[in-house]
Short mmCIF file of the C-alpha atoms (twelve columns), coordinates in Angstrom:
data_MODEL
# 
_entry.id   MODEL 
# 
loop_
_atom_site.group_PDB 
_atom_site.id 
_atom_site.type_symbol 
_atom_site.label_atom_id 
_atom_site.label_alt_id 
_atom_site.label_comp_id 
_atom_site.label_asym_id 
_atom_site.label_seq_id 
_atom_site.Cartn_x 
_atom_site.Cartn_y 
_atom_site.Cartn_z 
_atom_site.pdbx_PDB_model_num 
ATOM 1   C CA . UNK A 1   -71.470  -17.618 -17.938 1 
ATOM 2   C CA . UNK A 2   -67.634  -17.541 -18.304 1 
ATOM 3   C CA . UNK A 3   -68.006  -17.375 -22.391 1 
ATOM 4   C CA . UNK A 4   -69.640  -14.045 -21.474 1 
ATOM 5   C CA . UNK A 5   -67.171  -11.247 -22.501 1 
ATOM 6   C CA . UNK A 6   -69.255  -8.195  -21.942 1 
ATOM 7   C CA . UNK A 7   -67.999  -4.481  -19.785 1 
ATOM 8   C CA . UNK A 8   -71.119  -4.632  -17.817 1 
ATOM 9   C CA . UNK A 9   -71.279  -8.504  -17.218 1 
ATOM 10  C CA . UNK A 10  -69.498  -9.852  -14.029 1 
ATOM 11  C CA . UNK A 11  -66.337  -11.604 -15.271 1 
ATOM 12  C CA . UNK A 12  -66.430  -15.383 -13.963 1 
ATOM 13  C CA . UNK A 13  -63.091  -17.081 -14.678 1 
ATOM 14  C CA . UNK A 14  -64.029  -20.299 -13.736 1 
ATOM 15  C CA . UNK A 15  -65.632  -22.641 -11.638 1 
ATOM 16  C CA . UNK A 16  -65.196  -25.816 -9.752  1 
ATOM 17  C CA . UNK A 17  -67.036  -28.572 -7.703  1 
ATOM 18  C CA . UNK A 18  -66.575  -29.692 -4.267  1 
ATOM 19  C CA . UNK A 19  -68.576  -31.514 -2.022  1 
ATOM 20  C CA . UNK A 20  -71.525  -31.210 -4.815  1 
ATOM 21  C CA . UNK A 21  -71.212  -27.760 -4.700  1 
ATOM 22  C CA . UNK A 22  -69.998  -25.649 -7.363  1 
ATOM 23  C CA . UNK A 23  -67.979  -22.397 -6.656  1 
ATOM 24  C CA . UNK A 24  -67.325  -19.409 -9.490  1 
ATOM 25  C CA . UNK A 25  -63.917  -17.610 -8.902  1 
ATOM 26  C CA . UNK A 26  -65.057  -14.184 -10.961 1 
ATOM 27  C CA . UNK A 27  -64.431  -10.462 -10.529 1 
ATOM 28  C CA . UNK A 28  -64.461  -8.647  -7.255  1 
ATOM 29  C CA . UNK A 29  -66.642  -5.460  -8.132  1 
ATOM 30  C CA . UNK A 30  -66.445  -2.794  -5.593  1 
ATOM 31  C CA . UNK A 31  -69.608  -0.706  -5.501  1 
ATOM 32  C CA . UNK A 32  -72.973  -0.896  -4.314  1 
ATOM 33  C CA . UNK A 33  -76.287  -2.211  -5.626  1 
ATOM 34  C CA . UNK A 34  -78.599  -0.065  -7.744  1 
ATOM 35  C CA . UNK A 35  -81.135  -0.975  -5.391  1 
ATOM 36  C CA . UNK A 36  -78.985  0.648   -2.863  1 
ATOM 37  C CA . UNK A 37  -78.114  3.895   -4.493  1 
ATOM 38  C CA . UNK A 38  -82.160  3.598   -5.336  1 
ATOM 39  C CA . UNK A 39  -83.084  3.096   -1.477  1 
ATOM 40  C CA . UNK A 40  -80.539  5.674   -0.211  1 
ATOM 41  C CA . UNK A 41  -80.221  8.534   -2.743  1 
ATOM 42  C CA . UNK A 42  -83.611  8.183   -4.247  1 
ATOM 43  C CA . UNK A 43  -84.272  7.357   -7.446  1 
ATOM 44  C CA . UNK A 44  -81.812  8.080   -10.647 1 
ATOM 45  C CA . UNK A 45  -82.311  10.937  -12.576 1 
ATOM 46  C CA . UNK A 46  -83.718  9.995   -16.558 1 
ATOM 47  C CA . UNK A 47  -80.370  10.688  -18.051 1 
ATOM 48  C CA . UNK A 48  -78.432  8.020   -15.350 1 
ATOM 49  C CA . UNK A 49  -81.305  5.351   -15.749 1 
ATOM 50  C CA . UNK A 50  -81.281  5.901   -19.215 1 
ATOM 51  C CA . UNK A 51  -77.137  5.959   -19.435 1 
ATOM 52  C CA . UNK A 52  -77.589  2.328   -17.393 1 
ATOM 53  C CA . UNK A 53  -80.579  1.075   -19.299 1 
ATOM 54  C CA . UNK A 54  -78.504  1.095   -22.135 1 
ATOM 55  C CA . UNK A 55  -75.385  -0.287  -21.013 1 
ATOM 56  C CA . UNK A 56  -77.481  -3.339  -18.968 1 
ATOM 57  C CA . UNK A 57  -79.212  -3.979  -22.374 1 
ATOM 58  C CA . UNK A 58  -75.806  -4.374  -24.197 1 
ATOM 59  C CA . UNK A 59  -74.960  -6.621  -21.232 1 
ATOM 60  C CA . UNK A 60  -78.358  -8.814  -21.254 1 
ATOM 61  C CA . UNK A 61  -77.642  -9.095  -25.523 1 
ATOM 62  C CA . UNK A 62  -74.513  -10.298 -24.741 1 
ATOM 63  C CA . UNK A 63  -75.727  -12.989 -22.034 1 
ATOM 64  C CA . UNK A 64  -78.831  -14.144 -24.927 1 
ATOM 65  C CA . UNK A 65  -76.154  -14.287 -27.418 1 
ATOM 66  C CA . UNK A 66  -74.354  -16.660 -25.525 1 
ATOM 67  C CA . UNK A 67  -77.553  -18.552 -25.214 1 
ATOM 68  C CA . UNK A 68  -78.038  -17.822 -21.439 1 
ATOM 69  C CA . UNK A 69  -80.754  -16.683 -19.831 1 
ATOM 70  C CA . UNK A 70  -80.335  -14.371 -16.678 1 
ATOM 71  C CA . UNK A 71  -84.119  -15.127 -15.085 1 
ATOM 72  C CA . UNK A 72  -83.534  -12.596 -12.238 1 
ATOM 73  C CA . UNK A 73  -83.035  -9.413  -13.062 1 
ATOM 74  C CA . UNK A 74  -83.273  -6.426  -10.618 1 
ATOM 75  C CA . UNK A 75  -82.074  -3.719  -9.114  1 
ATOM 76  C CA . UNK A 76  -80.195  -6.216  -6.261  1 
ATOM 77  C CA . UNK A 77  -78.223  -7.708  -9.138  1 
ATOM 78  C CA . UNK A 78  -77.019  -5.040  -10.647 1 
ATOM 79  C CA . UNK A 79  -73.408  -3.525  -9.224  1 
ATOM 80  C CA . UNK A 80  -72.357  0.323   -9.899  1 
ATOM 81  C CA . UNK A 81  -68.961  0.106   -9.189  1 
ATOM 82  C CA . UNK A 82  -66.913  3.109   -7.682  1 
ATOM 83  C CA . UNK A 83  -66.359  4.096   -11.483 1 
ATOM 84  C CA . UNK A 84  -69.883  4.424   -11.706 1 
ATOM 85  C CA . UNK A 85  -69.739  1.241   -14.514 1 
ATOM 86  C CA . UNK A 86  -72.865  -1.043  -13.901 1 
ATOM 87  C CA . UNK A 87  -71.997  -4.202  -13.747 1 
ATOM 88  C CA . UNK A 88  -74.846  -7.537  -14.130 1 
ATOM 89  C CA . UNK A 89  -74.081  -10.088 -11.694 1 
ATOM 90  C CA . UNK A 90  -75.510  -13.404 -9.863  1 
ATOM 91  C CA . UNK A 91  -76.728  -15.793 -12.858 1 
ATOM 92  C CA . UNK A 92  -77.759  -18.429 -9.497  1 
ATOM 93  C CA . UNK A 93  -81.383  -19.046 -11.495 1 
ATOM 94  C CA . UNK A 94  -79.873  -18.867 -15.041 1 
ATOM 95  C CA . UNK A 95  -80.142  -20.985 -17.666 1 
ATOM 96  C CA . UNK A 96  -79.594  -22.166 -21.142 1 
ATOM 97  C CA . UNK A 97  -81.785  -21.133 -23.441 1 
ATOM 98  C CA . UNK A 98  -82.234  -24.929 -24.832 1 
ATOM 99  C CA . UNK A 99  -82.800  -26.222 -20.972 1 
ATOM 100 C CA . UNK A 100 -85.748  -23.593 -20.100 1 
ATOM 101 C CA . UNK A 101 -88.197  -24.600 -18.172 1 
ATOM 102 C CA . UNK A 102 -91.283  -23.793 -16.681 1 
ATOM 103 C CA . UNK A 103 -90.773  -23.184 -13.238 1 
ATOM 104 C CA . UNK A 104 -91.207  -20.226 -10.831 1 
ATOM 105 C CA . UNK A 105 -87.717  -18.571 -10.415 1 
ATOM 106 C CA . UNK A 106 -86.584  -15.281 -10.077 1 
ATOM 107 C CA . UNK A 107 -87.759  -12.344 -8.129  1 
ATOM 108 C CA . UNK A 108 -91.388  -12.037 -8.347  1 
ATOM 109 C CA . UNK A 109 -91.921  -8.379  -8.657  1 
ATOM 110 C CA . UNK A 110 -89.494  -8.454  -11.584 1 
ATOM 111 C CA . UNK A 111 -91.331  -11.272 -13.189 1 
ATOM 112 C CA . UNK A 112 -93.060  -11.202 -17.090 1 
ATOM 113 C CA . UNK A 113 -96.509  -12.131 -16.644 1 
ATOM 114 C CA . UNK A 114 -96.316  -15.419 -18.593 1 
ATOM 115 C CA . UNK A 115 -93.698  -16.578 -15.915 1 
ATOM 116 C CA . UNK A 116 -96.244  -16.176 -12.744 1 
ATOM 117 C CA . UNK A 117 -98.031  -17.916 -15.385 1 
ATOM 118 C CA . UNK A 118 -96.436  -20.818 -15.825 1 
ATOM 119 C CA . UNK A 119 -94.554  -20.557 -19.058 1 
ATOM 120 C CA . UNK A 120 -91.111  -21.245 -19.341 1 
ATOM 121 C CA . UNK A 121 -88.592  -18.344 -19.167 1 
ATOM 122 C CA . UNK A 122 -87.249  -16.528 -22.162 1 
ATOM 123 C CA . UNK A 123 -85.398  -13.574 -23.728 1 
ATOM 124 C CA . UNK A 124 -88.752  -11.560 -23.811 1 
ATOM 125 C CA . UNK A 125 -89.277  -12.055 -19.962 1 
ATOM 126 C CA . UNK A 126 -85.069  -10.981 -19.342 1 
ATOM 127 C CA . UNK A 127 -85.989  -7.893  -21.408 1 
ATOM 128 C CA . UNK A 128 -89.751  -7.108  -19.171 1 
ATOM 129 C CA . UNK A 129 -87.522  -7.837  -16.309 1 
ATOM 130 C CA . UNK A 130 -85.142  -5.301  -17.380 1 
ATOM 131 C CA . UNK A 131 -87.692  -2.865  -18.310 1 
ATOM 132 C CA . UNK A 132 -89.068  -2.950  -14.558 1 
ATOM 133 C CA . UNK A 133 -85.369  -2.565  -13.305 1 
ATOM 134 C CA . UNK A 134 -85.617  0.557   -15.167 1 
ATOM 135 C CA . UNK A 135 -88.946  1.499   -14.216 1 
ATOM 136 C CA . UNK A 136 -87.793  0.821   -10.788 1 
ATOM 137 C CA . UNK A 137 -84.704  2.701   -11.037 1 
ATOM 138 C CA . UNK A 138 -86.302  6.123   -12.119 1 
ATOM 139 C CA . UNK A 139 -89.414  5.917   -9.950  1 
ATOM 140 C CA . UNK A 140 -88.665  3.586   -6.299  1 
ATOM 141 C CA . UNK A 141 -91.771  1.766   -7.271  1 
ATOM 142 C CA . UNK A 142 -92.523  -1.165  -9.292  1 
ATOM 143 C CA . UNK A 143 -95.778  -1.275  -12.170 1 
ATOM 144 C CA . UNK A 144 -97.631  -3.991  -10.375 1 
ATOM 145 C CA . UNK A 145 -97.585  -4.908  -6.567  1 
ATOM 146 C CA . UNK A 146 -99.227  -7.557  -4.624  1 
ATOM 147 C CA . UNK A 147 -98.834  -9.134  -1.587  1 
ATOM 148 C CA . UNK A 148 -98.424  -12.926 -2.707  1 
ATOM 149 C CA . UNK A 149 -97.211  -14.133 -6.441  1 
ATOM 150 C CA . UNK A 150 -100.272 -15.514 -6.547  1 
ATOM 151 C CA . UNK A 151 -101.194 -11.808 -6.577  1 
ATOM 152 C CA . UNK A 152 -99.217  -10.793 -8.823  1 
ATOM 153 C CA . UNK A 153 -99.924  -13.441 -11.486 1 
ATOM 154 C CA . UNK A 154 -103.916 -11.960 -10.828 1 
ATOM 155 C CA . UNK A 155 -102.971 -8.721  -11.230 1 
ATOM 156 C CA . UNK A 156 -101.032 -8.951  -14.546 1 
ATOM 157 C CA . UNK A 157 -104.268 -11.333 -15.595 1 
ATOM 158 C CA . UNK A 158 -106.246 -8.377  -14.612 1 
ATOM 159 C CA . UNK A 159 -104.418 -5.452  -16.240 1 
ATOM 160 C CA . UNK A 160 -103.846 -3.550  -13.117 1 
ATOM 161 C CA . UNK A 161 -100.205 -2.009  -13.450 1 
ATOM 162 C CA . UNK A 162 -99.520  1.643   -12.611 1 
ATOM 163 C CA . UNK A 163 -97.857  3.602   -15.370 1 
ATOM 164 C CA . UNK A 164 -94.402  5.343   -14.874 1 
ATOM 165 C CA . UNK A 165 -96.349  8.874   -15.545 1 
ATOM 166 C CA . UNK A 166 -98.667  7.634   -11.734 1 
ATOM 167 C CA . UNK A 167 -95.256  7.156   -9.421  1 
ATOM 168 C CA . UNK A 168 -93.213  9.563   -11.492 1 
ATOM 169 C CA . UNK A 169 -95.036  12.057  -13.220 1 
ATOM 170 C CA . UNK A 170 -91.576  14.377  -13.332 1 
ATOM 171 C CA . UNK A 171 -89.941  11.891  -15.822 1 
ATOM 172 C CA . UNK A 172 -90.633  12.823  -18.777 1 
ATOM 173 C CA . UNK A 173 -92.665  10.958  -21.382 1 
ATOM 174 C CA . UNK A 174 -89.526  10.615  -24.206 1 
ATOM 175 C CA . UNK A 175 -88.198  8.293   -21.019 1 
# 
């Protein structure tokens, strides 16, 4: 992630191993979560969700263009900082696009459906993830909900997701 050069991607400047660990030294962004500001204020109005949409879409580019894949994007991992720029942080489950593999990782709510299905991750399941982020950011609630991942993966078999117009019916449909 340190080849990442990007506004609104956490800066890592480098990283090192000890004890079989490894440690990133990287920016210290000052600022709270989105789910925060999501959780406390209440949602974001249209124009901020669709201000940060767009600048977290330049950032997720930048990350595929580097040949990363994020795999767990959400509201937790994203910083506003006290400048009100939204920073993507905590690439713990990413990967490089050549590596991917199917396995279950990320934040289950956030998931693309062919993840809880067992297909590998990929840019198209950073973007869906992205797209609930937003979904989530506008509305407090997420398109499909279950109580187990096992769930979830049924539900998204099943076509049972709530549109943004159900939770939200005050954003408006250009959103």
């Amino acid at each position: 992630i340190a080849r990442v050069r990007h506004p609104h991607v956490v800066h890592v400047y480098g990283a090192e191993r000890h004890e079989e660990r490894i440690g990133l030294w990287m920016e210290l962004v000052r600022g709270r979560s989105l789910d925060e500001i999501v959780r406390v204020d209440g949602p974001l109005t249209p124009v901020a969700a669709a201000a940060t949409g767009a600048d977290l879409s330049g950032a997720v580019a930048a990350v595929h263009a580097a040949g990363l894949l994020h795999r767990d994007i959400k509201a937790q991992n994203v910083i506003q900082d006290e400048g009100g720029r939204s920073v993507l942080m905590d690439f713990g489950t990413g990967e490089e696009m050549g590596a991917a593999r199917a396995r279950l990782a990320g934040t289950p709510l956030y998931l693309a459906p062919e993840v809880l299905a067992g297909a590998p991750a990929s840019v198209a399941s950073d973007v869906y993830s992205l797209g609930v982020l937003l979904f989530y950011a506008v509305s407090g609630a997420f398109p499909v909900q279950a109580a187990s991942v096992e769930g979830l993966a049924a539900a998204h078999q099943a076509g049972e997701h709530r549109s943004l117009r159900e939770v939200a019916p005050g954003v408006p449909a250009a959103f």
